[in-house]
Amino acid sequence: MRIGLEIHLQLPTASKLFCSCSTSGNGRNTSICPTCLGFPGSRPRLNRRALEIGIQISKFLECKIADTTWFSRKTYFYPDLPKNFQITQYDSPLGVDGRFHVGDKIIRIMRVHLEEDPGRIKRVGKSGEEVSLIDYNRSGVPLVEIVTAPDIASPTEARDFMTDILIELRHLVGLSGKDEQTVRVDANISVGEERVEIKNILGLKNLERGLSFEASRQAKLIKAGKRIIRETRHFDEERKVTISARGKETEEDYGYIAEPDLGIFNVGEMARTMVPVETPLKMAARLASKYAIDRATSRQIVMTSRTLADLFERLCGTIPPEVAAAWILGPLSSNRDLLENRKGDTLACDIERVLQAVVSGEMTDSEARLKINALGKGESVDIAAEGTEDGQLRELVVACIDENPEILSDFKTNRRVANFVIGQIIRTTKGKYASSEIVEAVNKEIERRLRKEQS
Ligand SMILES: [Zn+2]
């Protein structure tokens, strides 16, 4: 099975692609001007920010970026498009021949280009007496279109690809958090020879459903010895089926011509000087290979919070990565809101010292957990392990465990064996220490030895 996707995403700019109208107009037809309504004599001017974001996305997707780029008019007549052509990019996309990794697989990116959104049509009224209302607030809103090669092998993989690319793009250019429901995708899918396009699928769930339905429809036709027709279909969200829409137009049907009002843009220099950003999944991949932790763990750390991921890296400087990962995903992640609010070097430094004390066996896990909770709340905490324990008491504990080494292995299945040591020490010290002090000293010593055994 071969699946290719065309993804349309709205770029997070304040104004439209070719005029200064706001992209967030309230009501209907409130954010419009002669340019985005296509009045004769009006002239488009390119939004520089949209161009920058487009280049940033192309660069991130490892595309080849030419030195110059221009726009084209895609001619078609429809009421949502009053100037009778859409300004898009045809023979000069921003980026070509890129790629994106999903796990170990590479999905090739054919092209990345900018285009304007048309208006929105709403049909109202009784059947047979319907009228169409048009809202042009959307008209001219900047979109980026990302086209993949048909490298995706299943509907699930298509969804994984979309999930991952949105995580990255959201971080890279600040797409809105709602894009998973609002992202619009055209998908082409071929189970046999002929490919079928499904237009205008909204959201990732529908994408997976639409593709699954279409895959089984095509498989059934092939099995029955019937021909699959090359066509465009729509996904019906209610009935969860795809429905034939029209014969597929070829690109020539649109009569593309170069857009004369915008000119040519030198983007090569812009692309070369742009500083690459480390996106979440790239960071996760780097952490996994640098610190030899598994991919799922590193992804979980990065996706939980960037602050925690940075803290994890810092901790790996002084404590074993697997210990750092366990604390990051455990006690530290349950304190993450507090940690986010108290970003700062002192806090990270305090946490690091607490965990170092755990690793060296000076502090028990539960003691460290209490200290971390207190640090998260912003309380002042004495970082040193509660080393008030008498040196003499520790010596007694060490001697007693040395004499009974089987306790260590028994302790793993039955923590109560510690009571044997505790009892012995209570007897020999005859009330010199509080029993809680003895219990703590014994547990601490056993845990320290077990940790040492593991590492
Ligand atoms: Zn406008």
Short mmCIF file of C-alpha atoms and ligand atoms in Angstrom, two decimals:
data_model
loop_
_atom_site.label_atom_id
_atom_site.label_comp_id
_atom_site.label_asym_id
_atom_site.label_seq_id
_atom_site.Cartn_x
_atom_site.Cartn_y
_atom_site.Cartn_z
CA MET A 1 0.00 0.00 0.00
CA ARG A 2 1.30 3.44 -0.90
CA ILE A 3 0.02 6.61 0.72
CA GLY A 4 1.08 10.18 0.02
CA LEU A 5 -0.18 13.26 1.85
CA GLU A 6 -0.71 16.93 1.03
CA ILE A 7 -0.90 18.83 4.28
CA HIS A 8 -2.35 22.33 4.51
CA LEU A 9 -1.48 24.29 7.61
CA GLN A 10 -2.31 27.83 8.53
CA LEU A 11 0.77 29.88 9.34
CA PRO A 12 0.71 31.79 12.62
CA THR A 13 0.96 35.33 11.22
CA ALA A 14 -0.97 38.33 12.49
CA SER A 15 -1.88 39.54 9.00
CA LYS A 16 -2.87 37.84 5.74
CA LEU A 17 -0.46 36.63 3.07
CA PHE A 18 -0.79 39.55 0.63
CA CYS A 19 -2.43 42.40 2.56
CA SER A 20 -2.45 43.85 6.06
CA CYS A 21 -5.89 42.52 7.07
CA SER A 22 -5.88 40.63 10.36
CA THR A 23 -6.02 36.82 10.23
CA SER A 24 -8.20 36.73 13.34
CA GLY A 25 -11.21 38.81 12.33
CA ASN A 26 -14.33 38.28 14.44
CA GLY A 27 -17.74 38.02 12.86
CA ARG A 28 -18.11 37.73 9.08
CA ASN A 29 -16.55 39.82 6.32
CA THR A 30 -15.01 42.11 8.93
CA SER A 31 -11.36 41.62 8.02
CA ILE A 32 -11.29 42.35 4.31
CA CYS A 33 -9.86 44.86 1.85
CA PRO A 34 -9.68 45.38 -1.93
CA THR A 35 -6.63 43.09 -2.14
CA CYS A 36 -8.03 40.03 -0.41
CA LEU A 37 -11.34 40.57 -2.22
CA GLY A 38 -9.46 40.74 -5.53
CA PHE A 39 -10.79 44.13 -6.68
CA PRO A 40 -9.42 45.27 -10.01
CA GLY A 41 -6.37 47.45 -9.55
CA SER A 42 -5.50 46.12 -6.10
CA ARG A 43 -1.98 44.80 -5.67
CA PRO A 44 -0.74 42.03 -3.41
CA ARG A 45 2.35 42.54 -1.23
CA LEU A 46 4.00 39.50 0.32
CA ASN A 47 3.96 39.10 4.11
CA ARG A 48 7.65 38.75 4.97
CA ARG A 49 6.95 36.77 8.15
CA ALA A 50 4.98 34.16 6.18
CA LEU A 51 7.89 33.79 3.77
CA GLU A 52 10.32 33.36 6.68
CA ILE A 53 8.16 30.71 8.32
CA GLY A 54 7.83 28.88 5.00
CA ILE A 55 11.60 28.87 4.55
CA GLN A 56 12.07 27.76 8.15
CA ILE A 57 9.74 24.80 7.58
CA SER A 58 11.48 23.89 4.29
CA LYS A 59 14.86 24.03 5.96
CA PHE A 60 13.67 21.94 8.89
CA LEU A 61 12.36 19.32 6.46
CA GLU A 62 15.84 19.18 4.91
CA CYS A 63 14.57 20.51 1.58
CA LYS A 64 16.71 21.99 -1.14
CA ILE A 65 16.00 25.70 -1.24
CA ALA A 66 16.65 27.64 -4.44
CA ASP A 67 18.13 31.14 -4.41
CA THR A 68 14.99 32.71 -5.80
CA THR A 69 11.29 31.95 -5.63
CA TRP A 70 8.12 33.39 -7.13
CA PHE A 71 4.36 32.91 -7.12
CA SER A 72 1.83 31.71 -9.69
CA ARG A 73 -1.84 32.19 -10.38
CA LYS A 74 -3.92 29.04 -10.29
CA THR A 75 -6.96 29.90 -12.34
CA TYR A 76 -10.37 28.58 -11.45
CA PHE A 77 -13.80 30.05 -11.01
CA TYR A 78 -15.62 29.59 -7.75
CA PRO A 79 -17.51 32.05 -5.52
CA ASP A 80 -15.03 31.60 -2.65
CA LEU A 81 -12.36 33.10 -4.92
CA PRO A 82 -13.56 36.47 -6.27
CA LYS A 83 -10.45 37.25 -8.33
CA ASN A 84 -10.84 33.93 -10.24
CA PHE A 85 -7.37 32.77 -9.39
CA GLN A 86 -5.59 31.68 -6.27
CA ILE A 87 -2.06 32.94 -5.67
CA THR A 88 0.09 29.90 -4.96
CA GLN A 89 3.45 28.48 -5.97
CA TYR A 90 3.66 26.08 -8.88
CA ASP A 91 7.00 25.80 -10.68
CA SER A 92 8.97 27.50 -7.90
CA PRO A 93 8.14 25.98 -4.52
CA LEU A 94 10.10 27.16 -1.46
CA GLY A 95 11.62 23.76 -0.88
CA VAL A 96 11.94 20.43 -2.74
CA ASP A 97 13.44 16.99 -2.08
CA GLY A 98 13.31 16.99 1.70
CA ARG A 99 12.72 14.28 4.24
CA PHE A 100 11.21 13.58 7.63
CA HIS A 101 11.95 10.71 9.98
CA VAL A 102 9.18 8.71 11.65
CA GLY A 103 10.97 6.33 13.98
CA ASP A 104 13.57 4.68 11.77
CA LYS A 105 11.68 5.31 8.56
CA ILE A 106 12.29 8.19 6.17
CA ILE A 107 9.31 9.80 4.46
CA ARG A 108 10.43 11.87 1.49
CA ILE A 109 9.06 15.40 1.19
CA MET A 110 8.42 16.35 -2.44
CA ARG A 111 7.75 20.04 -1.95
CA VAL A 112 6.83 22.84 0.43
CA HIS A 113 5.06 25.94 -0.85
CA LEU A 114 3.00 28.92 0.26
CA GLU A 115 -0.50 29.78 -0.89
CA GLU A 116 -3.51 31.83 0.11
CA ASP A 117 -6.68 30.33 1.52
CA PRO A 118 -9.94 31.11 -0.33
CA GLY A 119 -13.09 32.33 1.46
CA ARG A 120 -15.59 30.07 3.24
CA ILE A 121 -18.92 29.12 1.76
CA LYS A 122 -21.93 28.29 3.90
CA ARG A 123 -25.15 26.95 2.44
CA VAL A 124 -28.40 27.85 4.20
CA GLY A 125 -32.09 27.50 3.58
CA LYS A 126 -34.52 24.71 2.73
CA SER A 127 -33.60 22.09 0.21
CA GLY A 128 -34.34 23.42 -3.26
CA GLU A 129 -34.25 27.03 -2.03
CA GLU A 130 -30.71 27.03 -0.74
CA VAL A 131 -28.55 30.13 -0.87
CA SER A 132 -24.81 30.35 -0.38
CA LEU A 133 -23.29 32.83 2.06
CA ILE A 134 -19.64 33.66 1.75
CA ASP A 135 -17.26 34.83 4.46
CA TYR A 136 -14.09 36.38 3.05
CA ASN A 137 -12.29 36.73 6.39
CA ARG A 138 -10.45 33.53 5.44
CA SER A 139 -9.62 34.82 1.99
CA GLY A 140 -5.86 35.44 1.80
CA VAL A 141 -4.99 33.70 5.07
CA PRO A 142 -1.48 32.21 4.64
CA LEU A 143 -1.18 28.48 4.27
CA VAL A 144 1.81 26.25 3.83
CA GLU A 145 1.36 23.08 1.82
CA ILE A 146 3.66 20.15 2.48
CA VAL A 147 3.56 17.31 -0.04
CA THR A 148 5.05 13.89 0.76
CA ALA A 149 6.11 11.15 -1.62
CA PRO A 150 3.86 8.03 -1.46
CA ASP A 151 6.22 6.49 1.12
CA ILE A 152 3.67 5.88 3.86
CA ALA A 153 2.72 2.22 4.18
CA SER A 154 -0.50 2.21 6.24
CA PRO A 155 -3.25 4.43 7.68
CA THR A 156 -1.65 4.10 11.15
CA GLU A 157 1.70 5.18 9.79
CA ALA A 158 -0.01 8.18 8.17
CA ARG A 159 -1.38 9.18 11.54
CA ASP A 160 2.00 8.67 13.25
CA PHE A 161 3.64 10.80 10.59
CA MET A 162 1.10 13.58 11.09
CA THR A 163 1.37 13.43 14.89
CA ASP A 164 5.15 13.71 14.76
CA ILE A 165 5.37 16.40 12.11
CA LEU A 166 2.84 18.52 14.01
CA ILE A 167 4.81 18.17 17.26
CA GLU A 168 7.87 19.47 15.46
CA LEU A 169 6.17 22.25 13.51
CA ARG A 170 4.28 23.44 16.55
CA HIS A 171 7.57 23.97 18.34
CA LEU A 172 9.37 25.32 15.27
CA VAL A 173 6.92 28.00 14.18
CA GLY A 174 4.32 28.11 16.95
CA LEU A 175 1.32 26.60 15.20
CA SER A 176 -1.85 26.74 17.23
CA GLY A 177 -2.50 23.93 19.68
CA LYS A 178 -5.77 23.07 17.92
CA ASP A 179 -4.09 22.12 14.67
CA GLU A 180 -4.68 18.41 15.20
CA GLN A 181 -8.40 18.98 14.64
CA THR A 182 -8.08 21.74 12.08
CA VAL A 183 -5.24 20.48 9.89
CA ARG A 184 -6.56 19.78 6.40
CA VAL A 185 -5.11 16.89 4.45
CA ASP A 186 -5.55 15.53 0.93
CA ALA A 187 -4.40 11.94 0.81
CA ASN A 188 -3.66 9.72 -2.16
CA ILE A 189 -3.74 6.00 -1.67
CA SER A 190 -3.15 3.06 -3.95
CA VAL A 191 -3.51 -0.55 -2.92
CA GLY A 192 -3.00 -1.77 -6.49
CA GLU A 193 -1.86 0.16 -9.56
CA GLU A 194 -4.32 3.05 -9.72
CA ARG A 195 -4.32 5.77 -7.09
CA VAL A 196 -7.31 7.52 -5.59
CA GLU A 197 -7.25 10.90 -3.94
CA ILE A 198 -9.31 11.71 -0.85
CA LYS A 199 -9.83 15.46 -0.58
CA ASN A 200 -10.23 17.74 2.40
CA ILE A 201 -9.89 15.43 5.36
CA LEU A 202 -10.12 17.38 8.58
CA GLY A 203 -8.14 16.15 11.59
CA LEU A 204 -5.93 13.15 12.27
CA LYS A 205 -8.64 10.77 13.44
CA ASN A 206 -10.58 11.26 10.22
CA LEU A 207 -7.41 10.84 8.20
CA GLU A 208 -6.79 7.39 9.66
CA ARG A 209 -10.45 6.38 9.31
CA GLY A 210 -10.77 7.66 5.74
CA LEU A 211 -7.61 5.87 4.65
CA SER A 212 -8.65 2.62 6.37
CA PHE A 213 -12.01 2.66 4.63
CA GLU A 214 -10.44 3.43 1.26
CA ALA A 215 -7.77 0.73 1.69
CA SER A 216 -10.37 -1.95 2.32
CA ARG A 217 -12.64 -0.67 -0.50
CA GLN A 218 -9.76 -0.95 -2.97
CA ALA A 219 -8.67 -4.34 -1.61
CA LYS A 220 -12.22 -5.70 -2.07
CA LEU A 221 -12.38 -4.43 -5.68
CA ILE A 222 -9.06 -6.05 -6.50
CA LYS A 223 -10.11 -9.31 -4.89
CA ALA A 224 -13.32 -9.29 -6.95
CA GLY A 225 -11.23 -8.74 -10.10
CA LYS A 226 -12.67 -5.25 -10.66
CA ARG A 227 -10.83 -2.18 -11.84
CA ILE A 228 -10.03 0.72 -9.50
CA ILE A 229 -10.89 4.04 -11.15
CA ARG A 230 -8.47 6.91 -10.80
CA GLU A 231 -10.65 9.54 -9.15
CA THR A 232 -11.13 12.05 -6.35
CA ARG A 233 -13.28 11.03 -3.39
CA HIS A 234 -14.55 12.75 -0.28
CA PHE A 235 -14.55 11.33 3.22
CA ASP A 236 -17.99 11.46 4.82
CA GLU A 237 -17.28 11.95 8.54
CA GLU A 238 -20.78 10.90 9.60
CA ARG A 239 -20.95 7.65 7.68
CA LYS A 240 -17.19 7.03 7.75
CA VAL A 241 -17.02 6.15 4.07
CA THR A 242 -15.40 7.76 1.04
CA ILE A 243 -17.66 8.90 -1.79
CA SER A 244 -16.73 9.51 -5.41
CA ALA A 245 -16.55 13.26 -6.07
CA ARG A 246 -15.35 13.90 -9.61
CA GLY A 247 -12.81 12.78 -12.14
CA LYS A 248 -9.35 13.90 -11.23
CA GLU A 249 -8.22 17.15 -12.87
CA THR A 250 -4.67 17.35 -14.04
CA GLU A 251 -2.55 20.32 -13.01
CA GLU A 252 -2.77 21.62 -16.61
CA ASP A 253 -6.51 22.13 -16.18
CA TYR A 254 -5.77 25.05 -13.87
CA GLY A 255 -3.82 27.09 -16.41
CA TYR A 256 -1.06 28.30 -14.16
CA ILE A 257 0.66 31.56 -15.06
CA ALA A 258 3.38 33.47 -13.19
CA GLU A 259 2.00 36.13 -10.83
CA PRO A 260 3.23 39.44 -12.27
CA ASP A 261 2.38 41.73 -9.34
CA LEU A 262 4.65 40.15 -6.73
CA GLY A 263 8.03 39.76 -8.42
CA ILE A 264 10.88 37.48 -7.48
CA PHE A 265 12.14 36.89 -3.94
CA ASN A 266 15.74 36.15 -3.00
CA VAL A 267 15.36 33.48 -0.36
CA GLY A 268 18.72 31.70 -0.63
CA GLU A 269 20.49 34.09 1.72
CA MET A 270 17.55 34.04 4.15
CA ALA A 271 17.73 30.23 4.26
CA ARG A 272 21.49 30.13 4.73
CA THR A 273 21.53 32.56 7.65
CA MET A 274 18.58 31.01 9.49
CA VAL A 275 19.68 29.37 12.75
CA PRO A 276 18.46 25.75 13.04
CA VAL A 277 16.18 25.01 15.99
CA GLU A 278 16.30 21.77 17.94
CA THR A 279 12.71 20.53 17.82
CA PRO A 280 11.32 18.15 20.48
CA LEU A 281 11.64 14.89 18.55
CA LYS A 282 15.10 15.78 17.31
CA MET A 283 16.06 16.44 20.89
CA ALA A 284 14.57 13.10 21.95
CA ALA A 285 16.56 11.28 19.28
CA ARG A 286 19.75 13.04 20.37
CA LEU A 287 19.17 12.25 24.07
CA ALA A 288 18.50 8.60 23.27
CA SER A 289 21.73 8.13 21.38
CA LYS A 290 23.93 10.37 23.54
CA TYR A 291 22.89 8.86 26.87
CA ALA A 292 22.00 5.35 25.68
CA ILE A 293 18.43 5.40 26.96
CA ASP A 294 15.57 3.92 24.95
CA ARG A 295 13.74 6.06 22.39
CA ALA A 296 10.36 5.81 24.16
CA THR A 297 11.84 7.09 27.42
CA SER A 298 13.62 10.01 25.81
CA ARG A 299 10.47 10.92 23.89
CA GLN A 300 8.42 10.77 27.08
CA ILE A 301 10.87 13.06 28.86
CA VAL A 302 10.89 15.66 26.09
CA MET A 303 7.12 15.53 25.58
CA THR A 304 6.48 15.92 29.31
CA SER A 305 8.26 19.25 29.35
CA ARG A 306 11.21 20.99 27.80
CA THR A 307 12.34 22.21 31.24
CA LEU A 308 12.51 18.62 32.45
CA ALA A 309 14.40 17.59 29.32
CA ASP A 310 16.98 20.32 29.94
CA LEU A 311 17.21 19.25 33.58
CA PHE A 312 17.67 15.63 32.49
CA GLU A 313 20.65 16.60 30.35
CA ARG A 314 22.18 18.52 33.20
CA LEU A 315 21.73 15.61 35.62
CA CYS A 316 23.34 13.22 33.14
CA GLY A 317 26.55 15.17 33.66
CA THR A 318 26.91 13.78 37.16
CA ILE A 319 24.54 10.87 37.70
CA PRO A 320 23.81 7.75 35.61
CA PRO A 321 21.29 8.53 32.81
CA GLU A 322 18.90 5.71 33.76
CA VAL A 323 18.71 7.04 37.33
CA ALA A 324 18.20 10.57 36.02
CA ALA A 325 15.44 9.32 33.66
CA ALA A 326 13.62 7.51 36.47
CA TRP A 327 13.64 10.60 38.69
CA ILE A 328 12.69 12.92 35.84
CA LEU A 329 9.65 10.81 34.90
CA GLY A 330 8.77 10.08 38.53
CA PRO A 331 9.03 12.61 41.37
CA LEU A 332 10.33 15.47 39.22
CA SER A 333 7.55 15.25 36.64
CA SER A 334 4.86 15.32 39.34
CA ASN A 335 6.44 18.60 40.45
CA ARG A 336 6.81 19.97 36.96
CA ASP A 337 4.39 22.89 37.22
CA LEU A 338 6.23 24.13 40.25
CA LEU A 339 9.56 23.58 38.53
CA GLU A 340 8.41 25.46 35.40
CA ASN A 341 7.48 28.46 37.52
CA ARG A 342 10.76 28.39 39.34
CA LYS A 343 13.07 27.90 36.39
CA GLY A 344 16.54 28.74 37.42
CA ASP A 345 19.97 27.50 37.95
CA THR A 346 19.85 27.35 41.76
CA LEU A 347 16.89 25.00 41.72
CA ALA A 348 18.48 22.71 39.13
CA CYS A 349 21.66 22.77 41.15
CA ASP A 350 19.80 21.82 44.37
CA ILE A 351 18.02 18.95 42.64
CA GLU A 352 21.29 17.74 41.23
CA ARG A 353 22.86 17.69 44.69
CA VAL A 354 19.94 15.78 46.16
CA LEU A 355 20.17 13.11 43.45
CA GLN A 356 23.93 12.89 43.77
CA ALA A 357 23.42 12.15 47.46
CA VAL A 358 20.96 9.39 46.50
CA VAL A 359 23.40 7.84 44.05
CA SER A 360 26.26 7.91 46.54
CA GLY A 361 24.00 6.27 49.10
CA GLU A 362 24.04 9.18 51.54
CA MET A 363 20.35 9.78 51.15
CA THR A 364 17.42 7.39 50.88
CA ASP A 365 14.94 7.63 48.02
CA SER A 366 12.14 8.68 50.33
CA GLU A 367 14.24 11.37 51.93
CA ALA A 368 15.17 12.68 48.47
CA ARG A 369 11.53 12.65 47.39
CA LEU A 370 10.54 14.81 50.37
CA LYS A 371 13.33 17.24 49.63
CA ILE A 372 12.39 17.48 45.96
CA ASN A 373 8.75 18.11 46.83
CA ALA A 374 9.83 20.87 49.20
CA LEU A 375 12.18 22.36 46.59
CA GLY A 376 9.36 22.33 44.05
CA LYS A 377 7.17 24.28 46.46
CA GLY A 378 9.91 26.84 46.86
CA GLU A 379 10.62 26.02 50.49
CA SER A 380 14.15 26.45 51.70
CA VAL A 381 15.67 23.04 52.10
CA ASP A 382 18.84 21.78 53.64
CA ILE A 383 20.29 19.78 50.79
CA ALA A 384 22.78 17.80 52.81
CA ALA A 385 21.65 14.31 53.66
CA GLU A 386 20.39 14.06 57.18
CA GLY A 387 23.81 13.03 58.34
CA THR A 388 23.02 13.53 62.03
CA GLU A 389 23.32 9.82 62.38
CA ASP A 390 26.06 8.91 64.77
CA GLY A 391 29.25 7.62 63.17
CA GLN A 392 29.33 4.91 65.84
CA LEU A 393 25.80 3.80 65.02
CA ARG A 394 26.71 3.52 61.33
CA GLU A 395 29.75 1.41 62.19
CA LEU A 396 27.56 -0.95 64.20
CA VAL A 397 25.12 -1.28 61.33
CA VAL A 398 27.91 -1.91 58.83
CA ALA A 399 29.47 -4.56 61.10
CA CYS A 400 26.14 -6.29 61.69
CA ILE A 401 25.34 -6.47 57.96
CA ASP A 402 28.87 -7.66 57.20
CA GLU A 403 28.29 -10.53 59.60
CA ASN A 404 24.94 -11.41 58.03
CA PRO A 405 25.41 -10.76 54.27
CA GLU A 406 22.40 -12.99 53.35
CA ILE A 407 20.19 -10.16 54.59
CA LEU A 408 20.91 -8.19 51.43
CA SER A 409 19.48 -10.77 49.06
CA ASP A 410 16.58 -11.62 51.41
CA PHE A 411 15.71 -7.92 51.70
CA LYS A 412 14.78 -7.78 48.02
CA THR A 413 11.83 -10.11 48.57
CA ASN A 414 11.10 -9.38 52.22
CA ARG A 415 11.95 -6.02 53.68
CA ARG A 416 11.18 -7.31 57.17
CA VAL A 417 14.54 -9.09 57.38
CA ALA A 418 15.93 -5.67 58.28
CA ASN A 419 14.20 -6.12 61.63
CA PHE A 420 16.79 -8.73 62.56
CA VAL A 421 19.62 -6.18 62.31
CA ILE A 422 17.49 -3.50 63.96
CA GLY A 423 16.74 -5.80 66.89
CA GLN A 424 20.39 -6.70 67.35
CA ILE A 425 21.47 -3.08 67.45
CA ILE A 426 18.70 -2.04 69.84
CA ARG A 427 19.87 -4.81 72.16
CA THR A 428 23.59 -3.99 72.02
CA THR A 429 23.20 -0.21 72.30
CA LYS A 430 20.71 -0.44 75.20
CA GLY A 431 18.65 2.67 74.52
CA LYS A 432 21.49 4.93 73.42
CA TYR A 433 19.67 5.67 70.12
CA ALA A 434 16.02 6.27 69.33
CA SER A 435 14.61 3.22 67.54
CA SER A 436 13.53 5.42 64.59
CA GLU A 437 17.14 6.47 64.21
CA ILE A 438 18.27 2.87 64.13
CA VAL A 439 15.58 1.85 61.63
CA GLU A 440 16.62 4.66 59.33
CA ALA A 441 20.34 3.87 59.59
CA VAL A 442 19.76 0.19 58.82
CA ASN A 443 17.47 0.81 55.83
CA LYS A 444 19.81 3.40 54.46
CA GLU A 445 22.80 1.07 54.64
CA ILE A 446 20.96 -1.86 53.05
CA GLU A 447 19.63 0.32 50.23
CA ARG A 448 23.07 1.80 49.66
CA ARG A 449 24.59 -1.65 49.26
CA LEU A 450 21.84 -2.90 46.97
CA ARG A 451 22.27 0.13 44.74
CA LYS A 452 25.99 -0.48 44.61
CA GLU A 453 25.35 -4.09 43.69
CA GLN A 454 23.14 -2.97 40.78
CA SER A 455 25.55 -0.43 39.35
ZN ZN B 1 -7.11 42.26 2.94
#
